[in-house]
Amino acid sequence: GENVEQHPSTLSVQEGDSAVIKCTYSDSASNYFPWYKQELGKGPQLIIDIRSNVGEKKDQRIAVTLNKTAKHFSLHITETQPEDSAVYFCAASVSGYSTLTFGKGTMLLVSP
Amino acid sequence: ETGVTQTPRHLVMGMTNKKSLKCEQHLGHNAMYWYKQSAKKPLELMFVYSLEERVENNSVPSRFSPECPNSSHLFLHLHTLQPEDSALYLCASSDGEKLFFGSGTQLSVL
């Protein structure tokens, strides 16, 4: 089955800096890669996703990149703000065929 | 909110109690899920229902019993739980690709 590794487990940055979270996956058939943000006391919320036919996707301050050859994908957050502080999860699946496999999560702390 | 509502938000129960967690989705999805989230562990998939039929059961102990009476509702019946079952239980629904989570039930077993 699929295995997703996520690094780092914690990440501390100053407000305004950029943050990068990286994930690797094992199943070359995986073609759907979402990222979730989980704030304290809430369930994970989908913030951005990418499919294997695309190398990069941006949504305002958030971007995701995918390297199919190396089987890794990354979340980039620019101009971080304190409200970006949360736990971020990456995941992978074969779209329409398998359930998502999640990474262990990265706790992002943005200091004012 | 995501359109997935879970109740109760918090639950404390003894090991001999019987309780149920409820989940309702208002998104028109036909797949629903139960996940367990423990500290410092990945999200653990427990059960998957598609079109009201259970399609996945990841070796979950029988003290957890799911029920899906229709495509909008999902229950998790709990009985004779152990302290190690204390965790955040998350319900989710899916359109076949994107997964939408509820806010979870924080369960403490004493």
CSV table of C-alpha atoms in Angstrom, one decimal:
chain,number,residue,atom,x,y,z
A,1,GLY,CA,0.0,0.0,0.0
A,2,GLU,CA,0.9,3.7,-0.1
A,3,ASN,CA,3.3,5.2,2.4
A,4,VAL,CA,3.6,9.0,2.9
A,5,GLU,CA,6.5,10.5,4.8
A,6,GLN,CA,6.3,14.1,5.9
A,7,HIS,CA,9.0,16.5,7.2
A,8,PRO,CA,9.6,18.4,9.3
A,9,SER,CA,7.4,17.4,12.3
A,10,THR,CA,7.7,21.0,13.7
A,11,LEU,CA,8.6,24.2,12.0
A,12,SER,CA,9.0,27.6,13.6
A,13,VAL,CA,9.3,30.8,11.5
A,14,GLN,CA,9.0,34.5,12.0
A,15,GLU,CA,6.1,36.4,10.7
A,16,GLY,CA,6.7,37.3,7.1
A,17,ASP,CA,9.1,34.4,6.4
A,18,SER,CA,8.4,31.6,4.1
A,19,ALA,CA,7.6,28.0,5.2
A,20,VAL,CA,8.2,24.8,3.3
A,21,ILE,CA,6.8,21.4,4.2
A,22,LYS,CA,7.9,18.3,2.2
A,23,CYS,CA,6.3,14.9,1.6
A,24,THR,CA,7.3,11.8,-0.2
A,25,TYR,CA,5.1,9.0,-1.4
A,26,SER,CA,5.8,5.4,-2.4
A,27,ASP,CA,3.1,4.3,-4.8
A,28,SER,CA,3.8,5.6,-8.3
A,29,ALA,CA,0.2,5.1,-9.2
A,30,SER,CA,-0.9,7.9,-6.8
A,31,ASN,CA,-2.1,10.9,-8.8
A,32,TYR,CA,-4.0,13.1,-6.3
A,33,PHE,CA,-2.1,15.1,-3.5
A,34,PRO,CA,-4.1,17.3,-1.2
A,35,TRP,CA,-2.9,19.4,1.8
A,36,TYR,CA,-5.0,19.9,4.9
A,37,LYS,CA,-4.7,22.5,7.7
A,38,GLN,CA,-5.9,21.6,11.2
A,39,GLU,CA,-6.4,24.3,13.7
A,40,LEU,CA,-6.8,23.6,17.4
A,41,GLY,CA,-10.2,22.2,18.2
A,42,LYS,CA,-11.1,21.7,14.6
A,43,GLY,CA,-11.0,19.0,12.0
A,44,PRO,CA,-8.6,19.1,9.0
A,45,GLN,CA,-9.6,21.5,6.2
A,46,LEU,CA,-8.5,21.1,2.6
A,47,ILE,CA,-6.4,24.1,1.6
A,48,ILE,CA,-5.0,23.1,-1.7
A,49,ASP,CA,-4.6,20.0,-3.9
A,50,ILE,CA,-2.7,19.0,-7.0
A,51,ARG,CA,-3.0,16.3,-9.6
A,52,SER,CA,-0.2,14.4,-11.2
A,53,ASN,CA,-0.7,16.1,-14.6
A,54,VAL,CA,0.3,19.4,-13.0
A,55,GLY,CA,3.7,20.4,-11.7
A,56,GLU,CA,2.7,23.4,-9.6
A,57,LYS,CA,-0.4,25.1,-8.3
A,58,LYS,CA,-0.8,28.4,-6.5
A,59,ASP,CA,-3.5,30.0,-4.5
A,60,GLN,CA,-2.6,33.4,-3.1
A,61,ARG,CA,0.2,32.8,-0.5
A,62,ILE,CA,0.1,29.0,-0.8
A,63,ALA,CA,1.6,26.9,-3.5
A,64,VAL,CA,2.2,23.2,-4.0
A,65,THR,CA,4.8,21.6,-6.2
A,66,LEU,CA,5.0,18.0,-7.4
A,67,ASN,CA,7.9,16.0,-8.7
A,68,LYS,CA,6.5,12.7,-10.0
A,69,THR,CA,9.9,11.3,-10.9
A,70,ALA,CA,11.2,11.7,-7.4
A,71,LYS,CA,7.8,11.0,-5.9
A,72,HIS,CA,7.8,14.1,-3.7
A,73,PHE,CA,5.6,17.1,-3.3
A,74,SER,CA,5.9,20.2,-1.2
A,75,LEU,CA,3.7,23.0,0.4
A,76,HIS,CA,5.1,26.5,0.2
A,77,ILE,CA,3.6,29.3,2.3
A,78,THR,CA,4.9,32.8,1.7
A,79,GLU,CA,4.6,35.9,3.9
A,80,THR,CA,3.5,33.8,6.8
A,81,GLN,CA,1.1,35.2,9.4
A,82,PRO,CA,0.3,34.1,12.9
A,83,GLU,CA,-3.0,32.7,11.8
A,84,ASP,CA,-1.1,30.3,9.6
A,85,SER,CA,0.0,28.5,12.8
A,86,ALA,CA,-1.6,25.1,12.7
A,87,VAL,CA,-0.8,21.4,11.9
A,88,TYR,CA,-0.5,20.7,8.2
A,89,PHE,CA,-1.1,17.2,6.7
A,90,CYS,CA,-0.1,16.0,3.2
A,91,ALA,CA,-1.9,13.0,1.7
A,92,ALA,CA,-1.8,10.9,-1.5
A,93,SER,CA,-4.2,8.6,-3.3
A,94,VAL,CA,-5.1,7.1,-6.6
A,95,SER,CA,-8.0,9.4,-7.4
A,96,GLY,CA,-11.4,7.6,-7.5
A,97,TYR,CA,-9.8,4.2,-6.5
A,98,SER,CA,-8.2,4.5,-3.1
A,99,THR,CA,-8.7,6.3,0.1
A,100,LEU,CA,-6.2,9.0,1.1
A,101,THR,CA,-3.0,8.0,3.0
A,102,PHE,CA,-1.9,10.8,5.3
A,103,GLY,CA,1.5,12.0,6.5
A,104,LYS,CA,2.1,12.4,10.2
A,105,GLY,CA,1.6,16.1,10.1
A,106,THR,CA,3.8,19.3,10.6
A,107,MET,CA,3.1,21.7,13.4
A,108,LEU,CA,3.8,25.2,12.0
A,109,LEU,CA,4.4,28.0,14.5
A,110,VAL,CA,4.5,31.6,13.2
A,111,SER,CA,5.8,34.1,15.7
A,112,PRO,CA,4.8,37.7,15.5
B,1,GLU,CA,-18.0,25.3,8.1
B,2,THR,CA,-17.3,22.2,5.9
B,3,GLY,CA,-20.9,20.8,5.8
B,4,VAL,CA,-20.0,17.9,8.0
B,5,THR,CA,-21.5,18.1,11.5
B,6,GLN,CA,-20.4,15.9,14.4
B,7,THR,CA,-22.0,15.5,17.8
B,8,PRO,CA,-21.2,15.5,20.6
B,9,ARG,CA,-18.0,17.7,20.5
B,10,HIS,CA,-16.7,16.2,23.7
B,11,LEU,CA,-17.5,12.9,25.4
B,12,VAL,CA,-16.3,11.3,28.7
B,13,MET,CA,-17.2,7.8,29.3
B,14,GLY,CA,-16.4,4.9,31.6
B,15,MET,CA,-15.1,1.6,30.3
B,16,THR,CA,-18.5,-0.1,30.9
B,17,ASN,CA,-20.6,2.6,29.2
B,18,LYS,CA,-22.3,2.5,25.8
B,19,LYS,CA,-22.4,5.7,23.8
B,20,SER,CA,-22.7,6.7,20.2
B,21,LEU,CA,-21.1,9.3,18.0
B,22,LYS,CA,-23.1,11.0,15.3
B,23,CYS,CA,-22.1,12.5,12.0
B,24,GLU,CA,-24.3,14.3,9.4
B,25,GLN,CA,-23.2,15.6,6.0
B,26,HIS,CA,-25.0,18.2,4.0
B,27,LEU,CA,-22.8,18.0,0.8
B,28,GLY,CA,-24.7,15.4,-1.2
B,29,HIS,CA,-21.7,13.0,-1.0
B,30,ASN,CA,-22.1,9.3,-1.2
B,31,ALA,CA,-19.1,8.2,0.8
B,32,MET,CA,-18.5,8.6,4.5
B,33,TYR,CA,-15.6,7.8,6.8
B,34,TRP,CA,-14.5,7.4,10.4
B,35,TYR,CA,-11.0,8.4,11.4
B,36,LYS,CA,-9.2,8.2,14.7
B,37,GLN,CA,-6.6,10.9,15.5
B,38,SER,CA,-4.3,10.2,18.5
B,39,ALA,CA,-1.5,12.5,19.6
B,40,LYS,CA,1.7,12.1,17.5
B,41,LYS,CA,0.2,9.5,15.2
B,42,PRO,CA,-1.0,9.7,11.6
B,43,LEU,CA,-4.7,9.9,11.0
B,44,GLU,CA,-6.0,6.3,11.2
B,45,LEU,CA,-8.8,5.2,8.9
B,46,MET,CA,-11.3,3.1,10.7
B,47,PHE,CA,-14.3,2.6,8.4
B,48,VAL,CA,-15.4,3.6,4.9
B,49,TYR,CA,-19.0,3.5,3.7
B,50,SER,CA,-19.9,4.0,0.1
B,51,LEU,CA,-23.5,4.2,-1.0
B,52,GLU,CA,-24.4,3.1,2.6
B,53,GLU,CA,-22.4,-0.1,2.3
B,54,ARG,CA,-19.2,-0.7,4.4
B,55,VAL,CA,-16.4,-1.1,1.9
B,56,GLU,CA,-13.4,-0.9,4.3
B,57,ASN,CA,-12.8,-1.9,7.8
B,58,ASN,CA,-9.2,-1.5,8.9
B,59,SER,CA,-8.9,-4.2,11.6
B,60,VAL,CA,-10.8,-2.1,14.1
B,61,PRO,CA,-11.8,-3.8,17.4
B,62,SER,CA,-15.4,-5.0,17.7
B,63,ARG,CA,-16.0,-2.6,20.5
B,64,PHE,CA,-16.4,0.0,17.7
B,65,SER,CA,-19.5,-0.6,15.7
B,66,PRO,CA,-20.4,1.7,12.7
B,67,GLU,CA,-23.8,2.3,11.3
B,68,CYS,CA,-24.8,4.1,8.1
B,69,PRO,CA,-28.6,4.3,7.8
B,70,ASN,CA,-28.5,6.6,4.8
B,71,SER,CA,-26.0,8.5,2.7
B,72,SER,CA,-26.2,11.6,5.0
B,73,HIS,CA,-25.8,10.0,8.4
B,74,LEU,CA,-23.1,7.9,10.0
B,75,PHE,CA,-22.9,6.6,13.6
B,76,LEU,CA,-20.1,5.1,15.6
B,77,HIS,CA,-21.4,3.0,18.5
B,78,LEU,CA,-19.0,2.5,21.4
B,79,HIS,CA,-19.1,-0.1,24.1
B,80,THR,CA,-16.6,-1.4,26.7
B,81,LEU,CA,-13.9,0.9,25.5
B,82,GLN,CA,-10.4,1.0,26.9
B,83,PRO,CA,-8.4,4.1,28.1
B,84,GLU,CA,-6.2,3.8,25.0
B,85,ASP,CA,-9.3,4.5,22.8
B,86,SER,CA,-9.2,8.1,24.1
B,87,ALA,CA,-8.7,10.2,20.9
B,88,LEU,CA,-10.3,12.6,18.5
B,89,TYR,CA,-12.7,10.8,16.3
B,90,LEU,CA,-13.2,12.5,13.0
B,91,CYS,CA,-16.0,11.9,10.5
B,92,ALA,CA,-15.5,12.8,6.8
B,93,SER,CA,-17.4,12.7,3.6
B,94,SER,CA,-16.2,12.6,0.0
B,95,ASP,CA,-17.3,13.2,-3.5
B,96,GLY,CA,-14.9,10.4,-4.6
B,97,GLU,CA,-11.8,12.5,-4.4
B,98,LYS,CA,-11.8,15.5,-2.0
B,99,LEU,CA,-12.4,14.6,1.6
B,100,PHE,CA,-14.2,17.0,3.9
B,101,PHE,CA,-13.9,16.6,7.7
B,102,GLY,CA,-16.1,17.4,10.6
B,103,SER,CA,-14.7,19.1,13.8
B,104,GLY,CA,-14.5,15.7,15.6
B,105,THR,CA,-15.6,14.3,18.9
B,106,GLN,CA,-12.9,14.4,21.6
B,107,LEU,CA,-13.4,11.2,23.5
B,108,SER,CA,-11.9,10.4,26.9
B,109,VAL,CA,-12.3,6.9,28.3
B,110,LEU,CA,-11.8,6.7,32.1
